[in-house]
Amino acid sequence: GAVVSQHPSWVICKSGTSVKIECRSLDFQATTMFWYRQFPKQSLMLMATSNEGSKATYEQGVEKDKFLINHASLTLSTLTVTSAHPEDSSFYICSARDSGASGIADTQYFGPGTRLTVL
Amino acid sequence: SQQGEEDPQALSIQEGENATMNCSYKTSINNLQWYRQNSGRGLVHLILIRSNEREKHSGRLRVTLDTSKKSSSLLITASRAADTASYFCATRRSGGSYIPTFGRGTSLIVHP
């Protein structure tokens, strides 16, 4: 099946620094990728939709300047948490929709997640 | 706002028993999907059921959908310790984008 990778799997950083998280679709092309945030024992909250070659679409309440998204190729999207603070500590998960899927187009393939801890 | 709500929030059973989780939603849907998440990991797609389907099987999984009650159930038969995980339902709203809206999940623990 389709595979999505994330890097790094975990990161610890100091308050005020920026952290970049990569999301890659390994064996398929994804014109659209999604970034979610998940707090312990909570559901996934969609942060933004990353569109290849265009600006990301952010959900209400998500700061665009805080969470920078770049989708420069059909297999890579990056999320940069700028000037991170302890309240940004969370589990960040990306997913990708197979642009060329002839099967179930609604199926999303999720990355393994990135655990961010801001001290 | 959340669309799907799973019930129960937590379920603890013995290996070999069946586990049933329910999902209720609020608006008309195009399809409903169930996902599984192991602790600290990403989500794995289990099964998708369309609004015109009533039941679907995949291995030890059985999913039902009742659009009149706006609910779905996921049954895992002959559970195994490896089934321990959180299970989420996600819905695609009728006429809406394909971005699924997730519920809070059911935490399943299967004791060996």
PDB file of C-alpha atoms in Angstrom:
ATOM      1  CA  GLY A   1       0.000   0.000   0.000  1.00  0.00           C
ATOM      2  CA  ALA A   2       0.879   3.665  -0.207  1.00  0.00           C
ATOM      3  CA  VAL A   3       3.453   4.911   2.286  1.00  0.00           C
ATOM      4  CA  VAL A   4       3.852   8.334   3.817  1.00  0.00           C
ATOM      5  CA  SER A   5       6.904   9.176   5.867  1.00  0.00           C
ATOM      6  CA  GLN A   6       7.544  11.971   8.321  1.00  0.00           C
ATOM      7  CA  HIS A   7      10.816  13.353   9.559  1.00  0.00           C
ATOM      8  CA  PRO A   8      11.791  13.724  12.280  1.00  0.00           C
ATOM      9  CA  SER A   9       9.765  11.260  14.336  1.00  0.00           C
ATOM     10  CA  TRP A  10      10.411  13.337  17.415  1.00  0.00           C
ATOM     11  CA  VAL A  11      12.076  16.628  18.214  1.00  0.00           C
ATOM     12  CA  ILE A  12      12.843  18.585  21.341  1.00  0.00           C
ATOM     13  CA  CYS A  13      13.604  22.261  20.992  1.00  0.00           C
ATOM     14  CA  LYS A  14      13.987  25.398  23.054  1.00  0.00           C
ATOM     15  CA  SER A  15      11.280  28.004  23.236  1.00  0.00           C
ATOM     16  CA  GLY A  16      11.665  30.615  20.516  1.00  0.00           C
ATOM     17  CA  THR A  17      13.297  28.364  17.955  1.00  0.00           C
ATOM     18  CA  SER A  18      11.761  27.125  14.704  1.00  0.00           C
ATOM     19  CA  VAL A  19      11.200  23.500  13.815  1.00  0.00           C
ATOM     20  CA  LYS A  20      10.637  22.021  10.366  1.00  0.00           C
ATOM     21  CA  ILE A  21       8.728  18.779   9.859  1.00  0.00           C
ATOM     22  CA  GLU A  22       8.794  16.974   6.530  1.00  0.00           C
ATOM     23  CA  CYS A  23       6.073  14.820   5.053  1.00  0.00           C
ATOM     24  CA  ARG A  24       6.826  12.666   2.023  1.00  0.00           C
ATOM     25  CA  SER A  25       4.708  10.374  -0.097  1.00  0.00           C
ATOM     26  CA  LEU A  26       7.088   7.577  -0.989  1.00  0.00           C
ATOM     27  CA  ASP A  27       5.423   5.694  -3.815  1.00  0.00           C
ATOM     28  CA  PHE A  28       2.747   7.988  -5.119  1.00  0.00           C
ATOM     29  CA  GLN A  29       2.165  11.590  -6.043  1.00  0.00           C
ATOM     30  CA  ALA A  30       0.103  13.798  -3.791  1.00  0.00           C
ATOM     31  CA  THR A  31      -1.147  17.132  -5.023  1.00  0.00           C
ATOM     32  CA  THR A  32      -2.827  17.568  -1.674  1.00  0.00           C
ATOM     33  CA  MET A  33      -1.470  16.813   1.763  1.00  0.00           C
ATOM     34  CA  PHE A  34      -2.993  17.552   5.124  1.00  0.00           C
ATOM     35  CA  TRP A  35      -1.494  18.545   8.447  1.00  0.00           C
ATOM     36  CA  TYR A  36      -3.157  17.520  11.689  1.00  0.00           C
ATOM     37  CA  ARG A  37      -2.427  18.167  15.311  1.00  0.00           C
ATOM     38  CA  GLN A  38      -3.318  15.751  18.060  1.00  0.00           C
ATOM     39  CA  PHE A  39      -3.208  16.284  21.807  1.00  0.00           C
ATOM     40  CA  PRO A  40      -3.026  13.274  24.183  1.00  0.00           C
ATOM     41  CA  LYS A  41      -6.162  11.149  24.051  1.00  0.00           C
ATOM     42  CA  GLN A  42      -7.816  13.626  21.734  1.00  0.00           C
ATOM     43  CA  SER A  43      -8.964  13.513  18.160  1.00  0.00           C
ATOM     44  CA  LEU A  44      -7.022  14.746  15.165  1.00  0.00           C
ATOM     45  CA  MET A  45      -7.626  18.392  14.448  1.00  0.00           C
ATOM     46  CA  LEU A  46      -7.041  19.502  10.887  1.00  0.00           C
ATOM     47  CA  MET A  47      -4.675  22.460  10.788  1.00  0.00           C
ATOM     48  CA  ALA A  48      -4.284  23.079   7.095  1.00  0.00           C
ATOM     49  CA  THR A  49      -4.513  21.660   3.603  1.00  0.00           C
ATOM     50  CA  SER A  50      -1.267  21.798   1.691  1.00  0.00           C
ATOM     51  CA  ASN A  51      -1.635  22.261  -2.067  1.00  0.00           C
ATOM     52  CA  GLU A  52       1.249  21.576  -4.416  1.00  0.00           C
ATOM     53  CA  GLY A  53       2.366  24.745  -6.144  1.00  0.00           C
ATOM     54  CA  SER A  54      -0.023  27.049  -4.335  1.00  0.00           C
ATOM     55  CA  LYS A  55      -0.734  28.489  -0.925  1.00  0.00           C
ATOM     56  CA  ALA A  56      -1.959  26.295   1.871  1.00  0.00           C
ATOM     57  CA  THR A  57      -5.503  26.577   3.137  1.00  0.00           C
ATOM     58  CA  TYR A  58      -5.613  27.032   6.887  1.00  0.00           C
ATOM     59  CA  GLU A  59      -8.436  26.054   9.191  1.00  0.00           C
ATOM     60  CA  GLN A  60     -10.064  28.689  11.336  1.00  0.00           C
ATOM     61  CA  GLY A  61      -7.992  29.573  14.364  1.00  0.00           C
ATOM     62  CA  VAL A  62      -4.690  28.326  12.949  1.00  0.00           C
ATOM     63  CA  GLU A  63      -2.081  31.067  12.617  1.00  0.00           C
ATOM     64  CA  LYS A  64      -0.621  31.160   9.122  1.00  0.00           C
ATOM     65  CA  ASP A  65       2.506  32.979  10.222  1.00  0.00           C
ATOM     66  CA  LYS A  66       3.046  30.544  13.058  1.00  0.00           C
ATOM     67  CA  PHE A  67       2.668  27.350  11.065  1.00  0.00           C
ATOM     68  CA  LEU A  68       4.320  27.807   7.688  1.00  0.00           C
ATOM     69  CA  ILE A  69       3.475  25.211   5.075  1.00  0.00           C
ATOM     70  CA  ASN A  70       5.326  24.630   1.843  1.00  0.00           C
ATOM     71  CA  HIS A  71       4.361  22.039  -0.770  1.00  0.00           C
ATOM     72  CA  ALA A  72       7.078  22.458  -3.350  1.00  0.00           C
ATOM     73  CA  SER A  73       6.767  19.080  -5.070  1.00  0.00           C
ATOM     74  CA  LEU A  74       4.255  16.333  -5.612  1.00  0.00           C
ATOM     75  CA  THR A  75       5.882  14.198  -2.931  1.00  0.00           C
ATOM     76  CA  LEU A  76       6.942  16.664  -0.257  1.00  0.00           C
ATOM     77  CA  SER A  77       5.199  19.049   2.104  1.00  0.00           C
ATOM     78  CA  THR A  78       6.860  20.775   5.038  1.00  0.00           C
ATOM     79  CA  LEU A  79       5.408  22.309   8.179  1.00  0.00           C
ATOM     80  CA  THR A  80       7.551  24.837  10.008  1.00  0.00           C
ATOM     81  CA  VAL A  81       6.564  25.793  13.519  1.00  0.00           C
ATOM     82  CA  THR A  82       8.052  29.248  13.953  1.00  0.00           C
ATOM     83  CA  SER A  83       9.068  30.708  17.292  1.00  0.00           C
ATOM     84  CA  ALA A  84       7.859  27.616  19.057  1.00  0.00           C
ATOM     85  CA  HIS A  85       6.433  27.823  22.560  1.00  0.00           C
ATOM     86  CA  PRO A  86       5.614  25.104  25.083  1.00  0.00           C
ATOM     87  CA  GLU A  87       1.937  25.244  24.124  1.00  0.00           C
ATOM     88  CA  ASP A  88       2.947  24.150  20.607  1.00  0.00           C
ATOM     89  CA  SER A  89       4.086  20.833  22.037  1.00  0.00           C
ATOM     90  CA  SER A  90       1.923  18.211  20.385  1.00  0.00           C
ATOM     91  CA  PHE A  91       1.815  15.278  18.000  1.00  0.00           C
ATOM     92  CA  TYR A  92       1.782  16.470  14.392  1.00  0.00           C
ATOM     93  CA  ILE A  93       0.525  14.089  11.727  1.00  0.00           C
ATOM     94  CA  CYS A  94       0.448  14.550   7.990  1.00  0.00           C
ATOM     95  CA  SER A  95      -1.600  12.667   5.473  1.00  0.00           C
ATOM     96  CA  ALA A  96      -1.703  12.501   1.713  1.00  0.00           C
ATOM     97  CA  ARG A  97      -4.317  11.690  -0.858  1.00  0.00           C
ATOM     98  CA  ASP A  98      -3.162   9.670  -3.840  1.00  0.00           C
ATOM     99  CA  SER A  99      -3.708  11.980  -6.818  1.00  0.00           C
ATOM    100  CA  GLY A 100      -3.564   9.125  -9.269  1.00  0.00           C
ATOM    101  CA  ALA A 101      -5.641   6.627  -7.324  1.00  0.00           C
ATOM    102  CA  SER A 102      -8.116   4.696  -9.404  1.00  0.00           C
ATOM    103  CA  GLY A 103      -9.526   3.074  -6.329  1.00  0.00           C
ATOM    104  CA  ILE A 104     -11.011   4.713  -3.310  1.00  0.00           C
ATOM    105  CA  ALA A 105     -10.094   8.343  -3.805  1.00  0.00           C
ATOM    106  CA  ASP A 106     -11.246   9.352  -0.355  1.00  0.00           C
ATOM    107  CA  THR A 107      -8.671   7.199   1.386  1.00  0.00           C
ATOM    108  CA  GLN A 108      -5.917   9.155   3.033  1.00  0.00           C
ATOM    109  CA  TYR A 109      -2.555   7.698   3.890  1.00  0.00           C
ATOM    110  CA  PHE A 110      -1.104   8.921   7.147  1.00  0.00           C
ATOM    111  CA  GLY A 111       2.456   9.471   8.189  1.00  0.00           C
ATOM    112  CA  PRO A 112       3.700   8.043  11.494  1.00  0.00           C
ATOM    113  CA  GLY A 113       3.587  11.434  13.186  1.00  0.00           C
ATOM    114  CA  THR A 114       6.133  13.774  14.758  1.00  0.00           C
ATOM    115  CA  ARG A 115       6.246  14.356  18.493  1.00  0.00           C
ATOM    116  CA  LEU A 116       7.252  17.961  19.173  1.00  0.00           C
ATOM    117  CA  THR A 117       8.296  19.001  22.656  1.00  0.00           C
ATOM    118  CA  VAL A 118       9.115  22.628  23.286  1.00  0.00           C
ATOM    119  CA  LEU A 119      10.986  23.344  26.473  1.00  0.00           C
TER     120      LEU A 119
ATOM    121  CA  SER B   1     -16.750  21.203  15.065  1.00  0.00           C
ATOM    122  CA  GLN B   2     -16.587  17.452  15.397  1.00  0.00           C
ATOM    123  CA  GLN B   3     -18.842  15.399  13.218  1.00  0.00           C
ATOM    124  CA  GLY B   4     -18.329  11.891  14.468  1.00  0.00           C
ATOM    125  CA  GLU B   5     -18.468  10.759  18.053  1.00  0.00           C
ATOM    126  CA  GLU B   6     -17.315   7.300  19.043  1.00  0.00           C
ATOM    127  CA  ASP B   7     -18.797   5.304  21.860  1.00  0.00           C
ATOM    128  CA  PRO B   8     -17.582   4.014  24.216  1.00  0.00           C
ATOM    129  CA  GLN B   9     -14.558   6.208  24.845  1.00  0.00           C
ATOM    130  CA  ALA B  10     -12.744   3.238  26.323  1.00  0.00           C
ATOM    131  CA  LEU B  11     -13.249  -0.508  26.031  1.00  0.00           C
ATOM    132  CA  SER B  12     -11.380  -3.263  27.846  1.00  0.00           C
ATOM    133  CA  ILE B  13     -11.897  -6.908  26.881  1.00  0.00           C
ATOM    134  CA  GLN B  14     -10.199 -10.289  27.014  1.00  0.00           C
ATOM    135  CA  GLU B  15      -8.485 -11.842  24.043  1.00  0.00           C
ATOM    136  CA  GLY B  16     -10.927 -13.882  21.985  1.00  0.00           C
ATOM    137  CA  GLU B  17     -13.920 -11.706  22.801  1.00  0.00           C
ATOM    138  CA  ASN B  18     -15.624  -9.479  20.275  1.00  0.00           C
ATOM    139  CA  ALA B  19     -15.258  -5.702  20.465  1.00  0.00           C
ATOM    140  CA  THR B  20     -17.963  -3.355  19.258  1.00  0.00           C
ATOM    141  CA  MET B  21     -17.483   0.366  18.821  1.00  0.00           C
ATOM    142  CA  ASN B  22     -20.097   2.825  17.699  1.00  0.00           C
ATOM    143  CA  CYS B  23     -19.922   6.111  15.867  1.00  0.00           C
ATOM    144  CA  SER B  24     -22.655   8.709  15.615  1.00  0.00           C
ATOM    145  CA  TYR B  25     -22.613  11.698  13.308  1.00  0.00           C
ATOM    146  CA  LYS B  26     -24.717  14.759  12.743  1.00  0.00           C
ATOM    147  CA  THR B  27     -25.066  15.605   9.066  1.00  0.00           C
ATOM    148  CA  SER B  28     -25.697  13.638   5.902  1.00  0.00           C
ATOM    149  CA  ILE B  29     -22.605  11.875   4.681  1.00  0.00           C
ATOM    150  CA  ASN B  30     -21.093  10.597   1.482  1.00  0.00           C
ATOM    151  CA  ASN B  31     -19.087   7.913   3.230  1.00  0.00           C
ATOM    152  CA  LEU B  32     -17.749   6.885   6.612  1.00  0.00           C
ATOM    153  CA  GLN B  33     -14.321   5.491   7.320  1.00  0.00           C
ATOM    154  CA  TRP B  34     -12.763   3.733  10.260  1.00  0.00           C
ATOM    155  CA  TYR B  35      -9.137   4.202  11.162  1.00  0.00           C
ATOM    156  CA  ARG B  36      -6.876   2.645  13.730  1.00  0.00           C
ATOM    157  CA  GLN B  37      -4.085   4.361  15.642  1.00  0.00           C
ATOM    158  CA  ASN B  38      -1.500   2.608  17.734  1.00  0.00           C
ATOM    159  CA  SER B  39      -0.145   4.664  20.614  1.00  0.00           C
ATOM    160  CA  GLY B  40       2.087   7.470  19.374  1.00  0.00           C
ATOM    161  CA  ARG B  41       1.740   6.458  15.740  1.00  0.00           C
ATOM    162  CA  GLY B  42      -0.061   7.574  12.632  1.00  0.00           C
ATOM    163  CA  LEU B  43      -3.454   6.342  11.495  1.00  0.00           C
ATOM    164  CA  VAL B  44      -4.079   3.254   9.455  1.00  0.00           C
ATOM    165  CA  HIS B  45      -7.120   3.113   7.209  1.00  0.00           C
ATOM    166  CA  LEU B  46      -9.276   0.084   8.007  1.00  0.00           C
ATOM    167  CA  ILE B  47     -12.425   0.278   5.963  1.00  0.00           C
ATOM    168  CA  LEU B  48     -14.666   2.686   4.071  1.00  0.00           C
ATOM    169  CA  ILE B  49     -18.414   2.290   3.794  1.00  0.00           C
ATOM    170  CA  ARG B  50     -20.463   4.410   1.427  1.00  0.00           C
ATOM    171  CA  SER B  51     -23.799   5.955   2.298  1.00  0.00           C
ATOM    172  CA  ASN B  52     -25.651   3.486   0.072  1.00  0.00           C
ATOM    173  CA  GLU B  53     -24.069   0.478   1.768  1.00  0.00           C
ATOM    174  CA  ARG B  54     -25.356  -1.120   4.943  1.00  0.00           C
ATOM    175  CA  GLU B  55     -22.643  -3.572   5.850  1.00  0.00           C
ATOM    176  CA  LYS B  56     -19.089  -4.302   4.889  1.00  0.00           C
ATOM    177  CA  HIS B  57     -16.579  -6.950   5.910  1.00  0.00           C
ATOM    178  CA  SER B  58     -12.810  -7.070   5.913  1.00  0.00           C
ATOM    179  CA  GLY B  59     -11.195 -10.035   7.628  1.00  0.00           C
ATOM    180  CA  ARG B  60     -12.200  -9.920  11.286  1.00  0.00           C
ATOM    181  CA  LEU B  61     -13.770  -6.490  10.854  1.00  0.00           C
ATOM    182  CA  ARG B  62     -17.436  -5.867  10.227  1.00  0.00           C
ATOM    183  CA  VAL B  63     -18.781  -2.369   9.722  1.00  0.00           C
ATOM    184  CA  THR B  64     -22.435  -1.433   9.595  1.00  0.00           C
ATOM    185  CA  LEU B  65     -23.993   1.848   8.623  1.00  0.00           C
ATOM    186  CA  ASP B  66     -27.473   3.083   9.482  1.00  0.00           C
ATOM    187  CA  THR B  67     -28.024   6.404   7.751  1.00  0.00           C
ATOM    188  CA  SER B  68     -31.495   6.796   9.264  1.00  0.00           C
ATOM    189  CA  LYS B  69     -29.945   6.787  12.724  1.00  0.00           C
ATOM    190  CA  LYS B  70     -26.769   8.497  11.565  1.00  0.00           C
ATOM    191  CA  SER B  71     -24.653   5.831  13.164  1.00  0.00           C
ATOM    192  CA  SER B  72     -22.087   3.201  12.338  1.00  0.00           C
ATOM    193  CA  SER B  73     -20.567   0.338  14.240  1.00  0.00           C
ATOM    194  CA  LEU B  74     -17.237  -1.437  13.985  1.00  0.00           C
ATOM    195  CA  LEU B  75     -17.106  -5.018  15.176  1.00  0.00           C
ATOM    196  CA  ILE B  76     -13.794  -6.779  15.703  1.00  0.00           C
ATOM    197  CA  THR B  77     -14.339 -10.494  16.112  1.00  0.00           C
ATOM    198  CA  ALA B  78     -12.056 -12.855  18.025  1.00  0.00           C
ATOM    199  CA  SER B  79      -9.959  -9.969  19.282  1.00  0.00           C
ATOM    200  CA  ARG B  80      -6.227 -10.259  19.801  1.00  0.00           C
ATOM    201  CA  ALA B  81      -3.853  -8.377  22.066  1.00  0.00           C
ATOM    202  CA  ALA B  82      -2.423  -6.791  18.916  1.00  0.00           C
ATOM    203  CA  ASP B  83      -5.797  -5.138  18.300  1.00  0.00           C
ATOM    204  CA  THR B  84      -5.088  -2.842  21.250  1.00  0.00           C
ATOM    205  CA  ALA B  85      -5.258   0.659  19.776  1.00  0.00           C
ATOM    206  CA  SER B  86      -7.498   3.687  19.379  1.00  0.00           C
ATOM    207  CA  TYR B  87     -10.162   3.507  16.723  1.00  0.00           C
ATOM    208  CA  PHE B  88     -11.553   6.569  14.992  1.00  0.00           C
ATOM    209  CA  CYS B  89     -14.451   7.078  12.669  1.00  0.00           C
ATOM    210  CA  ALA B  90     -14.268   9.789  10.051  1.00  0.00           C
ATOM    211  CA  THR B  91     -17.010  11.074   7.839  1.00  0.00           C
ATOM    212  CA  ARG B  92     -17.132  12.823   4.509  1.00  0.00           C
ATOM    213  CA  ARG B  93     -20.128  15.078   4.378  1.00  0.00           C
ATOM    214  CA  SER B  94     -22.526  14.949   1.461  1.00  0.00           C
ATOM    215  CA  GLY B  95     -21.496  17.570  -1.054  1.00  0.00           C
ATOM    216  CA  GLY B  96     -18.508  18.406   1.085  1.00  0.00           C
ATOM    217  CA  SER B  97     -14.818  18.114   0.457  1.00  0.00           C
ATOM    218  CA  TYR B  98     -13.088  14.789   0.832  1.00  0.00           C
ATOM    219  CA  ILE B  99     -11.346  15.927   3.985  1.00  0.00           C
ATOM    220  CA  PRO B 100     -12.594  13.554   6.677  1.00  0.00           C
ATOM    221  CA  THR B 101     -13.734  14.863  10.040  1.00  0.00           C
ATOM    222  CA  PHE B 102     -12.569  12.698  12.917  1.00  0.00           C
ATOM    223  CA  GLY B 103     -14.310  11.779  16.142  1.00  0.00           C
ATOM    224  CA  ARG B 104     -12.561  11.494  19.522  1.00  0.00           C
ATOM    225  CA  GLY B 105     -11.931   7.794  19.169  1.00  0.00           C
ATOM    226  CA  THR B 106     -12.460   4.645  21.197  1.00  0.00           C
ATOM    227  CA  SER B 107      -9.495   3.339  23.131  1.00  0.00           C
ATOM    228  CA  LEU B 108      -9.543  -0.466  22.958  1.00  0.00           C
ATOM    229  CA  ILE B 109      -7.460  -2.618  25.272  1.00  0.00           C
ATOM    230  CA  VAL B 110      -7.375  -6.355  24.646  1.00  0.00           C
ATOM    231  CA  HIS B 111      -5.924  -8.302  27.537  1.00  0.00           C
ATOM    232  CA  PRO B 112      -4.000 -11.479  26.634  1.00  0.00           C
TER     233      PRO B 112
END
